[in-house]
mmCIF file of C-alpha atoms and ligand atoms in Angstrom:
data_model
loop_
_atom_site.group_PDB
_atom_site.id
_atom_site.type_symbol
_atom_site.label_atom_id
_atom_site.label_comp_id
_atom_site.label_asym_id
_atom_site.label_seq_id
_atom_site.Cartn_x
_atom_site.Cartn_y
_atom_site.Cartn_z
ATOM 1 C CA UNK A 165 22.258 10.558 -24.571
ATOM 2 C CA UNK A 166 20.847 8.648 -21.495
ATOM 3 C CA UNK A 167 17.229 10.399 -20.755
ATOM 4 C CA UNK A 168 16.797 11.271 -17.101
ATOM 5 C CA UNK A 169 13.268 10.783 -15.329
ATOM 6 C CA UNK A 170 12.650 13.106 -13.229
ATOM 7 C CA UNK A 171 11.006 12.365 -9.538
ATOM 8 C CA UNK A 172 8.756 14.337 -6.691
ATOM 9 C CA UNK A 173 8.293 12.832 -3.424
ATOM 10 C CA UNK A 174 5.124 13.551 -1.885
ATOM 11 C CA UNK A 175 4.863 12.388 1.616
ATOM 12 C CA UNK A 176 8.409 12.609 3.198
ATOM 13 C CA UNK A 177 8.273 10.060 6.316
ATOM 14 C CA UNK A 178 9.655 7.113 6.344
ATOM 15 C CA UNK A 179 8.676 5.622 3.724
ATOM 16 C CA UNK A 180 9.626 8.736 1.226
ATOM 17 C CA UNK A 181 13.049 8.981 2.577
ATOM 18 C CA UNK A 182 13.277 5.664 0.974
ATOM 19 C CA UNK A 183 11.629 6.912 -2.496
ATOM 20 C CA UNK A 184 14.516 9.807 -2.059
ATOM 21 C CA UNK A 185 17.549 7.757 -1.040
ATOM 22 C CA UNK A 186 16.689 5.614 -4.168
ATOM 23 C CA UNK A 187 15.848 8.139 -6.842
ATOM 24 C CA UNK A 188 19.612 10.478 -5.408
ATOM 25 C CA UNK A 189 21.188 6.862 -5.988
ATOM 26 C CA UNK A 190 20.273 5.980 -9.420
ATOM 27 C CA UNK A 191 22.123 7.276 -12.790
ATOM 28 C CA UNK A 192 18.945 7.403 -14.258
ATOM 29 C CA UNK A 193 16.765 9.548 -12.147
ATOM 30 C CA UNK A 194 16.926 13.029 -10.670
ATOM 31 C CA UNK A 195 14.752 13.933 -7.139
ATOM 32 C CA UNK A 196 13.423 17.984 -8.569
ATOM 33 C CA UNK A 197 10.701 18.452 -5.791
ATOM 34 C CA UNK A 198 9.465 17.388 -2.213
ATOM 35 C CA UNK A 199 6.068 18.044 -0.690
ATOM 36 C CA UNK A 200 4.853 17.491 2.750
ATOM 37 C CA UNK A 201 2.291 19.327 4.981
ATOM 38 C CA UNK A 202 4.732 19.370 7.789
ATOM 39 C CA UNK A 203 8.057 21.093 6.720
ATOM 40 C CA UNK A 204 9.966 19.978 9.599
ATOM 41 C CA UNK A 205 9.574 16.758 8.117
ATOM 42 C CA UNK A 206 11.652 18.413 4.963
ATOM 43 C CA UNK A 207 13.254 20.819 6.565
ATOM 44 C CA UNK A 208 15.027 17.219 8.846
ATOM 45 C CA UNK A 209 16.535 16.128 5.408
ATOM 46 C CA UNK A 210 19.293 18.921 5.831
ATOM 47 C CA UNK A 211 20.612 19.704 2.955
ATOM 48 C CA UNK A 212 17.309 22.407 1.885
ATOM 49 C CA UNK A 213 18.583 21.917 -1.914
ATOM 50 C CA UNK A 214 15.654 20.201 -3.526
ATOM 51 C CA UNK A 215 12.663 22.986 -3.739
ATOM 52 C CA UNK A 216 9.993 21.478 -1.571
ATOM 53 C CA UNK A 217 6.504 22.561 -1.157
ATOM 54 C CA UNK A 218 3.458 22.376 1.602
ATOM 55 C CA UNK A 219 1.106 20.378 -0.451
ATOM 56 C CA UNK A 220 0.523 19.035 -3.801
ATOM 57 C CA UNK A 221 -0.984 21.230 -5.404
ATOM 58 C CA UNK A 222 1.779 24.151 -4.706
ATOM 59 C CA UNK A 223 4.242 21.602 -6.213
ATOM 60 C CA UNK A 224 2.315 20.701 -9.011
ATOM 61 C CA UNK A 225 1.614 24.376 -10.074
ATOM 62 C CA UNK A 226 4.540 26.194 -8.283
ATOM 63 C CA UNK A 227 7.619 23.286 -8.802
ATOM 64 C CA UNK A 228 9.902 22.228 -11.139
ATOM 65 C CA UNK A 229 8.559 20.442 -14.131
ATOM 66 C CA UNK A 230 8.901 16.563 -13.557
ATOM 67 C CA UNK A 231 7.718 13.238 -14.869
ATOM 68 C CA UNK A 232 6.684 10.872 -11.943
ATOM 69 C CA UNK A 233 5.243 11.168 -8.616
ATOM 70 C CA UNK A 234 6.228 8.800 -5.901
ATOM 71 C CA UNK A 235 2.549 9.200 -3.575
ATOM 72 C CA UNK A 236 4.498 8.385 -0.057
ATOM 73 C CA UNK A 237 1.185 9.901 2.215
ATOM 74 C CA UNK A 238 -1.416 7.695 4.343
ATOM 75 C CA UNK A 239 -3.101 4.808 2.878
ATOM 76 C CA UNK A 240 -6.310 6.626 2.700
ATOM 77 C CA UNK A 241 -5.083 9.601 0.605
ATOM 78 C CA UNK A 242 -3.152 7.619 -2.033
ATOM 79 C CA UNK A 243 -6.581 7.991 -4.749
ATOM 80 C CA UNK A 244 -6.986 11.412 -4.370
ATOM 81 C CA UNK A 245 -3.019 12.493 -4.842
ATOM 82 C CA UNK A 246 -2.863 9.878 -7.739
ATOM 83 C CA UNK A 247 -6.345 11.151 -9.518
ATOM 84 C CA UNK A 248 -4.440 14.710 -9.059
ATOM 85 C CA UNK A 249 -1.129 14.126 -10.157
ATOM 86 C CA UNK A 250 -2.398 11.917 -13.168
ATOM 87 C CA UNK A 251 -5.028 15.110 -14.228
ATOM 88 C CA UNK A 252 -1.395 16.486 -14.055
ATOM 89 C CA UNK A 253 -0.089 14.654 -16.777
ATOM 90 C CA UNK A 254 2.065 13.019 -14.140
ATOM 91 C CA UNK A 255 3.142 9.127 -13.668
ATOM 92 C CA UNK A 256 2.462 7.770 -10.148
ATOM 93 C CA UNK A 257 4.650 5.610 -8.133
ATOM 94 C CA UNK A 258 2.241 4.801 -5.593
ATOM 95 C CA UNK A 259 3.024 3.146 -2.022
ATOM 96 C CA UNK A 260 0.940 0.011 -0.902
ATOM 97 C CA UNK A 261 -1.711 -0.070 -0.795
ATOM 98 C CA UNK A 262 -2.575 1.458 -3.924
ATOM 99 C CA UNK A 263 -6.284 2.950 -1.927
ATOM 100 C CA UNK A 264 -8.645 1.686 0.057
ATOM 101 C CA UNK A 265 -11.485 0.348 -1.758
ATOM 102 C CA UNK A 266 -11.884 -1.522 -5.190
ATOM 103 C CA UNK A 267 -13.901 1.747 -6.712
ATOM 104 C CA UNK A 268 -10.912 4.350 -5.512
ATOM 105 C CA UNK A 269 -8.592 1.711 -7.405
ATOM 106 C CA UNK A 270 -10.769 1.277 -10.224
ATOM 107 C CA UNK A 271 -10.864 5.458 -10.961
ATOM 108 C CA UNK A 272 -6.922 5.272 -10.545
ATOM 109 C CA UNK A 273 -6.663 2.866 -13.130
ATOM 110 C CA UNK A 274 -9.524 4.815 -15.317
ATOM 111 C CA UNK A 275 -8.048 7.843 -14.924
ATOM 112 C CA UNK A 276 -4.196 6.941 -15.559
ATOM 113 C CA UNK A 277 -5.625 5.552 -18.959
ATOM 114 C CA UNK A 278 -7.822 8.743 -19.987
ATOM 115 C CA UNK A 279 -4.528 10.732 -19.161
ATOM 116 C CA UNK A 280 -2.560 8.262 -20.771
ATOM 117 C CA UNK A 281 -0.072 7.977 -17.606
ATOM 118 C CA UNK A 282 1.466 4.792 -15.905
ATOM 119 C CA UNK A 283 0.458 3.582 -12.264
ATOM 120 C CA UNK A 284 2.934 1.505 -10.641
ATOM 121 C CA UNK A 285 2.313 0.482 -7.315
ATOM 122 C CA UNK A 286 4.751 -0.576 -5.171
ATOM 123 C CA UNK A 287 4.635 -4.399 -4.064
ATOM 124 C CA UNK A 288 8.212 -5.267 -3.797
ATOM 125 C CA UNK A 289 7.878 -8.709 -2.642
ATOM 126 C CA UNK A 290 7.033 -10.077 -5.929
ATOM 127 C CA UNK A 291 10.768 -9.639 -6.344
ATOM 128 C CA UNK A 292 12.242 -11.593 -3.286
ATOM 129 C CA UNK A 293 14.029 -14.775 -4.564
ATOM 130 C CA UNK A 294 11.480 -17.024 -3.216
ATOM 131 C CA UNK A 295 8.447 -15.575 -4.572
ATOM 132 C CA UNK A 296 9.969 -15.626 -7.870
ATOM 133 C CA UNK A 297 11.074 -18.793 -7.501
ATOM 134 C CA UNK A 298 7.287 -20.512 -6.197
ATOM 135 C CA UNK A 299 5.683 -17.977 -9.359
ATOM 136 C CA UNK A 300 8.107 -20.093 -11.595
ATOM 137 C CA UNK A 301 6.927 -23.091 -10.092
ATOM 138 C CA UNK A 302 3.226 -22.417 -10.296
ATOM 139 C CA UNK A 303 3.233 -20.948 -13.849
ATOM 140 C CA UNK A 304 5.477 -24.203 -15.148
ATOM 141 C CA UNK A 305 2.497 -26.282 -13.316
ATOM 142 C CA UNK A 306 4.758 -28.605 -11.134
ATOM 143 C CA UNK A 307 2.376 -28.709 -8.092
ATOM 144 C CA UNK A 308 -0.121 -29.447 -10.299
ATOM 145 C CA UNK A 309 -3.965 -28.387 -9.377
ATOM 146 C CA UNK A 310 -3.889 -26.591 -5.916
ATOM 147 C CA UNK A 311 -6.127 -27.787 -3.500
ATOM 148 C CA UNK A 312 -5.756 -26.116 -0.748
ATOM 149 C CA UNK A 313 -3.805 -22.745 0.743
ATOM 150 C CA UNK A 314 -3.056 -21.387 3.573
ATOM 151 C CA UNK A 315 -1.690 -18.013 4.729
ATOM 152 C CA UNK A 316 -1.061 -16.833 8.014
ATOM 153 C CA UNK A 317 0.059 -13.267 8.964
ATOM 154 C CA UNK A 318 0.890 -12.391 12.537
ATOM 155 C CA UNK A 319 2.547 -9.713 13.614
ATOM 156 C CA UNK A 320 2.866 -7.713 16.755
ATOM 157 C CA UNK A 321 2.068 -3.499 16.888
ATOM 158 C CA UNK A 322 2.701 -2.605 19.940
ATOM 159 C CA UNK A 323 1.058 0.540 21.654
ATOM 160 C CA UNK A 324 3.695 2.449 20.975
ATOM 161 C CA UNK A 325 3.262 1.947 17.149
ATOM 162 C CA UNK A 326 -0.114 3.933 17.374
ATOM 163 C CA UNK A 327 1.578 7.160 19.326
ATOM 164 C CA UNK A 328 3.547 9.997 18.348
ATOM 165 C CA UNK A 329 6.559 10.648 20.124
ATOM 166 C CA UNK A 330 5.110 12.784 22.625
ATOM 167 C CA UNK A 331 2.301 10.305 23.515
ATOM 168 C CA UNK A 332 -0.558 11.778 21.374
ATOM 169 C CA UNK A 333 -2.445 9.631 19.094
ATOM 170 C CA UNK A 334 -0.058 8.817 15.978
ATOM 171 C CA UNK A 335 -1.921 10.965 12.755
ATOM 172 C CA UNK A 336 -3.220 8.391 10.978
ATOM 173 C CA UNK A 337 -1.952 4.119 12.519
ATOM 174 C CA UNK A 338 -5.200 3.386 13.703
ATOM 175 C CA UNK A 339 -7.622 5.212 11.950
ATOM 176 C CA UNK A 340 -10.579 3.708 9.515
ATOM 177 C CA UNK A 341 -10.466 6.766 7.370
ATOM 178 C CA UNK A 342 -6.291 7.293 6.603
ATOM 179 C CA UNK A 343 -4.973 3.687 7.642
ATOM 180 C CA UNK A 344 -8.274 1.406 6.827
ATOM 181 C CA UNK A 345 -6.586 -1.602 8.822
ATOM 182 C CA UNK A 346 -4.539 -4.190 9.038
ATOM 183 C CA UNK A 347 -5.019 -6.071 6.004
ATOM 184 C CA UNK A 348 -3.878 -2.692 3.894
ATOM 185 C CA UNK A 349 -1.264 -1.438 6.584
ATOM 186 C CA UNK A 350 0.373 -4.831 7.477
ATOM 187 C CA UNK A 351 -0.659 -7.754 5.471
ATOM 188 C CA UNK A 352 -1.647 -5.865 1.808
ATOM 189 C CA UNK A 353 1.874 -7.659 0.519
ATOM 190 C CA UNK A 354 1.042 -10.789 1.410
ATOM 191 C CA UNK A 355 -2.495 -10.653 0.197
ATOM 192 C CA UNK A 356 -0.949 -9.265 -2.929
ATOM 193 C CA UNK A 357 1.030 -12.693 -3.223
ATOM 194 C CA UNK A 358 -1.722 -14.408 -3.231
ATOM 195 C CA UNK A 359 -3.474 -13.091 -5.844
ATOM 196 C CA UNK A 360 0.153 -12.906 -7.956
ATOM 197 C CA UNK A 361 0.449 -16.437 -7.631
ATOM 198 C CA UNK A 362 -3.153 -17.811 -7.802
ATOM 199 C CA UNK A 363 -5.621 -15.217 -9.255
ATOM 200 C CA UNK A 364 -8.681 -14.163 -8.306
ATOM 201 C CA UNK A 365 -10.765 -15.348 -5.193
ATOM 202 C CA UNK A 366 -13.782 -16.173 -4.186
ATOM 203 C CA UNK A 367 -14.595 -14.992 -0.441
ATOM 204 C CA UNK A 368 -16.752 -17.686 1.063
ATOM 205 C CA UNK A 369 -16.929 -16.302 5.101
ATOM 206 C CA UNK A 370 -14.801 -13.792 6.987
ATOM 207 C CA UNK A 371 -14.648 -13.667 10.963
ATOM 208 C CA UNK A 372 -12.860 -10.134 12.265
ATOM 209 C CA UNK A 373 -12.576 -9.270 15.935
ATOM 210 C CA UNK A 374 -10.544 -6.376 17.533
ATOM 211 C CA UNK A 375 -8.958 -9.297 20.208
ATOM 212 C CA UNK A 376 -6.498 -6.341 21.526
ATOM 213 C CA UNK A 377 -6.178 -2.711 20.233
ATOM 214 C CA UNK A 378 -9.888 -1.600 20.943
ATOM 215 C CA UNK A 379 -8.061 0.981 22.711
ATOM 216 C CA UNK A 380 -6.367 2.477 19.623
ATOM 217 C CA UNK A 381 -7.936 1.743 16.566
ATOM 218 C CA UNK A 382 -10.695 1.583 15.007
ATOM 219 C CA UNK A 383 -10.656 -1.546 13.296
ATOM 220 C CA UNK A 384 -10.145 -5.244 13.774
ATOM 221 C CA UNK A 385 -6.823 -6.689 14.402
ATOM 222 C CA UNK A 386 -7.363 -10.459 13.328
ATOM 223 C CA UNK A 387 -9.406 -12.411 11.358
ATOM 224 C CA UNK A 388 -10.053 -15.168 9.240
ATOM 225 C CA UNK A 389 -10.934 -15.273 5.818
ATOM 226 C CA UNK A 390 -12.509 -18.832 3.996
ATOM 227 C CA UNK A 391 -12.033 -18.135 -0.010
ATOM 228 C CA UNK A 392 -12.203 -20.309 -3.046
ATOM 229 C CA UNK A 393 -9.485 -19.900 -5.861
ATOM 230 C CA UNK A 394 -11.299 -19.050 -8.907
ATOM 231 C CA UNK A 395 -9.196 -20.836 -11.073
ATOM 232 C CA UNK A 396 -8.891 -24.751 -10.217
ATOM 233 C CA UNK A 397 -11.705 -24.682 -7.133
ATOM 234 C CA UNK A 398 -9.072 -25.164 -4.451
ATOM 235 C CA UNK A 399 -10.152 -23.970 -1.067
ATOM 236 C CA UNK A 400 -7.872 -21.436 1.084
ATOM 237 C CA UNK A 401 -7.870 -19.601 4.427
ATOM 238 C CA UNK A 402 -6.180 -15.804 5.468
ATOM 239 C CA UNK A 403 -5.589 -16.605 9.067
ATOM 240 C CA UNK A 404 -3.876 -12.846 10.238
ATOM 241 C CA UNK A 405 -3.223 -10.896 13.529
ATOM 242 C CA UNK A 406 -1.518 -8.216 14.583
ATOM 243 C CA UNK A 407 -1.525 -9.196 18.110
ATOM 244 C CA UNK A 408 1.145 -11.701 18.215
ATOM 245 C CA UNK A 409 3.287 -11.478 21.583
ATOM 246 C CA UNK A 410 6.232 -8.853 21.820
ATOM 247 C CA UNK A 411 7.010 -9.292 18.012
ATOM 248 C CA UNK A 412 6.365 -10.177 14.746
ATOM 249 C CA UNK A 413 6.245 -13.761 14.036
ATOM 250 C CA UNK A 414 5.779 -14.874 10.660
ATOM 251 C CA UNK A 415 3.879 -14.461 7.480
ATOM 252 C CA UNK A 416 3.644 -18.390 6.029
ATOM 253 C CA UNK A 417 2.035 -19.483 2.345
ATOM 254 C CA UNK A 418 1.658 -23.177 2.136
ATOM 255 C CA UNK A 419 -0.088 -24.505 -1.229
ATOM 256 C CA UNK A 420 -0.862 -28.128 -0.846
ATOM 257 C CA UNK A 421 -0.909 -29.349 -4.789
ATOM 258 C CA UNK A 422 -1.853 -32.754 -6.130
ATOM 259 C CA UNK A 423 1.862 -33.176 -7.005
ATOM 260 C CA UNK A 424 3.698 -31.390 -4.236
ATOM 261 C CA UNK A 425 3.913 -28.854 -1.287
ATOM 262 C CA UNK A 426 5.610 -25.881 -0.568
ATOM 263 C CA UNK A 427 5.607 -23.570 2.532
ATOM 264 C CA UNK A 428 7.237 -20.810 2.523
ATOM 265 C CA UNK A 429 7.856 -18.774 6.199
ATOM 266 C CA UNK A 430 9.860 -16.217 7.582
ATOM 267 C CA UNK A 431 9.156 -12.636 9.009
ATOM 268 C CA UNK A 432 8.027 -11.801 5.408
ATOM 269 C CA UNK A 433 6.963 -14.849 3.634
ATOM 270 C CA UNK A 434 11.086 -14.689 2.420
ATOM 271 C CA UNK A 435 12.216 -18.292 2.925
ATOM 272 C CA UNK A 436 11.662 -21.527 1.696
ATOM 273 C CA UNK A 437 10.557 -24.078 4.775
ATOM 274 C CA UNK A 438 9.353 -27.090 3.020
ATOM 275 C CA UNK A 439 9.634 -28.134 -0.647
ATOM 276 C CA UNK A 440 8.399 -31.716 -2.021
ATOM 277 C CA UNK A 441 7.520 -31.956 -5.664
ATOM 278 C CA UNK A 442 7.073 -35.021 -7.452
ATOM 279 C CA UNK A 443 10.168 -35.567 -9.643
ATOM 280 C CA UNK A 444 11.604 -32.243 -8.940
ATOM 281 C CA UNK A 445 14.869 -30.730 -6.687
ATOM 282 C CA UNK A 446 14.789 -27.679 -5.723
ATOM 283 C CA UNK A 447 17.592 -25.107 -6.739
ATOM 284 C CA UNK A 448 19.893 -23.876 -3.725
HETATM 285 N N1 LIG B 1359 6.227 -0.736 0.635
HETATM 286 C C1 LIG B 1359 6.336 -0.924 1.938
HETATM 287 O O1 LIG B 1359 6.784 -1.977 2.406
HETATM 288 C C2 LIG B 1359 5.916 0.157 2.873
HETATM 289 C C3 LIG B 1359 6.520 0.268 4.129
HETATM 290 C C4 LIG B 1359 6.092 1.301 4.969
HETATM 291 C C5 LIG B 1359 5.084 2.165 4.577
HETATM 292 N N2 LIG B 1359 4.507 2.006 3.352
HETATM 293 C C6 LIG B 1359 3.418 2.904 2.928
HETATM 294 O O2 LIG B 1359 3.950 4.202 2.723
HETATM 295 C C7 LIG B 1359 2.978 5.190 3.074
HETATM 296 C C8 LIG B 1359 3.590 6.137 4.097
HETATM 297 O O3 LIG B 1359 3.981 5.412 5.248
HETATM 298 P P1 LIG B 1359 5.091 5.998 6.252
HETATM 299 O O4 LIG B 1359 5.388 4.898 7.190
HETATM 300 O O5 LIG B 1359 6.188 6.632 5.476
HETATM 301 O O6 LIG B 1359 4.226 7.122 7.016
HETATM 302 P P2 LIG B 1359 4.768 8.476 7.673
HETATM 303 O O7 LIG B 1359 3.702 8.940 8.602
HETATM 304 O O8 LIG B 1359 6.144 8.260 8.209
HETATM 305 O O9 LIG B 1359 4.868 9.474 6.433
HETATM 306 C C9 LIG B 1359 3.734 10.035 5.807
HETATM 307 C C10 LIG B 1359 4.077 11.462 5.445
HETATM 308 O O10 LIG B 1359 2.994 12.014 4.680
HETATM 309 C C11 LIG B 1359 2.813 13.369 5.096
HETATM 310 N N3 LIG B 1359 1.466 13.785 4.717
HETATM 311 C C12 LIG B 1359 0.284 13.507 5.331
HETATM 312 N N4 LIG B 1359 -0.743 14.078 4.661
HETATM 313 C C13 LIG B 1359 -0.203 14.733 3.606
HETATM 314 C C14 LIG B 1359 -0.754 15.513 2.559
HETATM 315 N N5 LIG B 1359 -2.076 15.711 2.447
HETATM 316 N N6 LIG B 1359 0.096 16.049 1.649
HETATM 317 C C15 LIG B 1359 1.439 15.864 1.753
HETATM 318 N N7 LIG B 1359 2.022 15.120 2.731
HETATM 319 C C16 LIG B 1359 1.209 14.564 3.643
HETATM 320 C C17 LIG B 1359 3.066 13.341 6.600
HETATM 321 O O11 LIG B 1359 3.363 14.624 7.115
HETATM 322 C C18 LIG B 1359 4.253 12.366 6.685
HETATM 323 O O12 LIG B 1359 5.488 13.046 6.611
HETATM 324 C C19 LIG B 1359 1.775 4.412 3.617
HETATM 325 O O13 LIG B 1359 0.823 4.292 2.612
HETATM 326 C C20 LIG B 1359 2.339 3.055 3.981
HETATM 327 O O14 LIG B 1359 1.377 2.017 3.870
HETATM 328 C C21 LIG B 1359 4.919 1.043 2.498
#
């Protein structure tokens, strides 16, 4: 008989109603529990059959038994809700980014193995067709040695982005403490590519300035970050905004190689823009 995991959302915004949508739409899986500290946020999903709860720990202790927790809150509450559900005996799913600094990652990651629980976190553009395709092309060596990368990252977030709808400060865009910026809110897939594709990094000299949200948040909105891969020497540069005009305009990766180059573009680093390898054609 098939075995059915069984899922809690915690968090139910926008980016829960996603974890719920796909849990309800998979034979596998079964959505037994909801938490949020604002019911009207459950209470919006209609149908009031899943048992949801005001906070974690109610669902943890007052639920439905359940195997894996999809952590769906604000950046800067993702360690703490993992570190509990895990002392739970729970599997986390946890939203990007996974916390905001390496020591809340690192007790994730020692906790989930004293509890013997997974952590996945979710960084789903490791799947999109040309990611996989440029890991492919990286792992078989065809550029060769990279020499140089660069990633740019510039987006648009509008005032409007850091309100609620009745004008009010949004509860956490913005903030140091629950958002931590723009390299976890915005860019933290792209930065995630990066080390997917190349490894580690060596940060040789970061510039930040807040160029045009000083009025609403409390961190900078673009930068640029000099960094040296770790493996092969090659030099690269994080080149990111959020304060391009109107909208978003693109999140690049070019990797100049001794044998080839490759930029890949689009809203979210999702096409292929330029490919020439030596003695290679790329696939359609
Ligand atoms: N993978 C992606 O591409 C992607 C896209 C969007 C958002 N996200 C991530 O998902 C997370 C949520 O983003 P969102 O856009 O859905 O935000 P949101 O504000 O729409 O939803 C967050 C929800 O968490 C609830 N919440 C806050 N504190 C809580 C607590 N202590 N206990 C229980 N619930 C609590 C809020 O009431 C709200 O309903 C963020 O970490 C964000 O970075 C990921």
């Amino acid at each position: 008989m098939m075995e059915v995991i069984r899922f809690a959302v915690l968090g139910v915004g926008h980016i829960g109603r996603r974890h719920m949508a796909i849990i309800q739409g998979h034979p596998e899986t079964e959505l037994v529990g909801l938490a949020d500290i604002r019911s009207s946020q459950i209470v919006d999903q209609g149908d009031g059959v899943i048992p949801y709860f005001s906070d974690l720990t109610s669902l943890l202790t007052e639920g439905p038994p359940f195997d894996v927790l999809c952590i769906c809150t604000p950046n800067g509450l993702h360690a703490e809700h993992a570190l509990q559900a895990l002392r739970a005996h729970k599997h986390v799913v946890i939203e990007k980014p996974m916390a905001l600094s390496r020591a809340d990652c690192e007790k994730v990651i020692h906790e989930s193995l004293r509890c013997n629980r997974q952590v996945f976190c979710v960084m789903q553009n490791r799947y999109s067709p040309p990611i996989t395709w440029l890991k492919s092309v990286i792992e078989e060596g065809l550029l060769g040695r990279i020499q140089l990368v660069q990633i740019n990252c510039f987006w648009n977030r509008s005032d409007q982005y850091y309100l609620q709808n009745d004008g009010t400060p949004h509860t956490w865009h913005g903030t140091k403490s629950l958002d931590g910026g723009v390299l976890f809110t915005q860019f933290a897939h792209f930065i995630d590519i990066l080390y997917w594709l190349l490894g580690d990094i060596e940060v040789i000299r970061t510039d930040m300035q807040n160029v045009a949200h000083q009025h609403n948040t409390e961190f900078d909105d673009s930068g640029n970050v000099i960094f040296r891969l770790i493996q092969g020497g090659g030099l690269g540069n994080l080149c990111f905004s959020t304060a391009a005009f109107r909208q978003n305009f693109e999140s690049t990766i070019t990797l100049i190689g001794e044998n080839g180059t490759i930029k890949i573009g689009g809203q979210y680093m999702n096409q292929v823009e330029h490919c020439l390898i030596q003695g290679y054609e790329m696939p359609e």
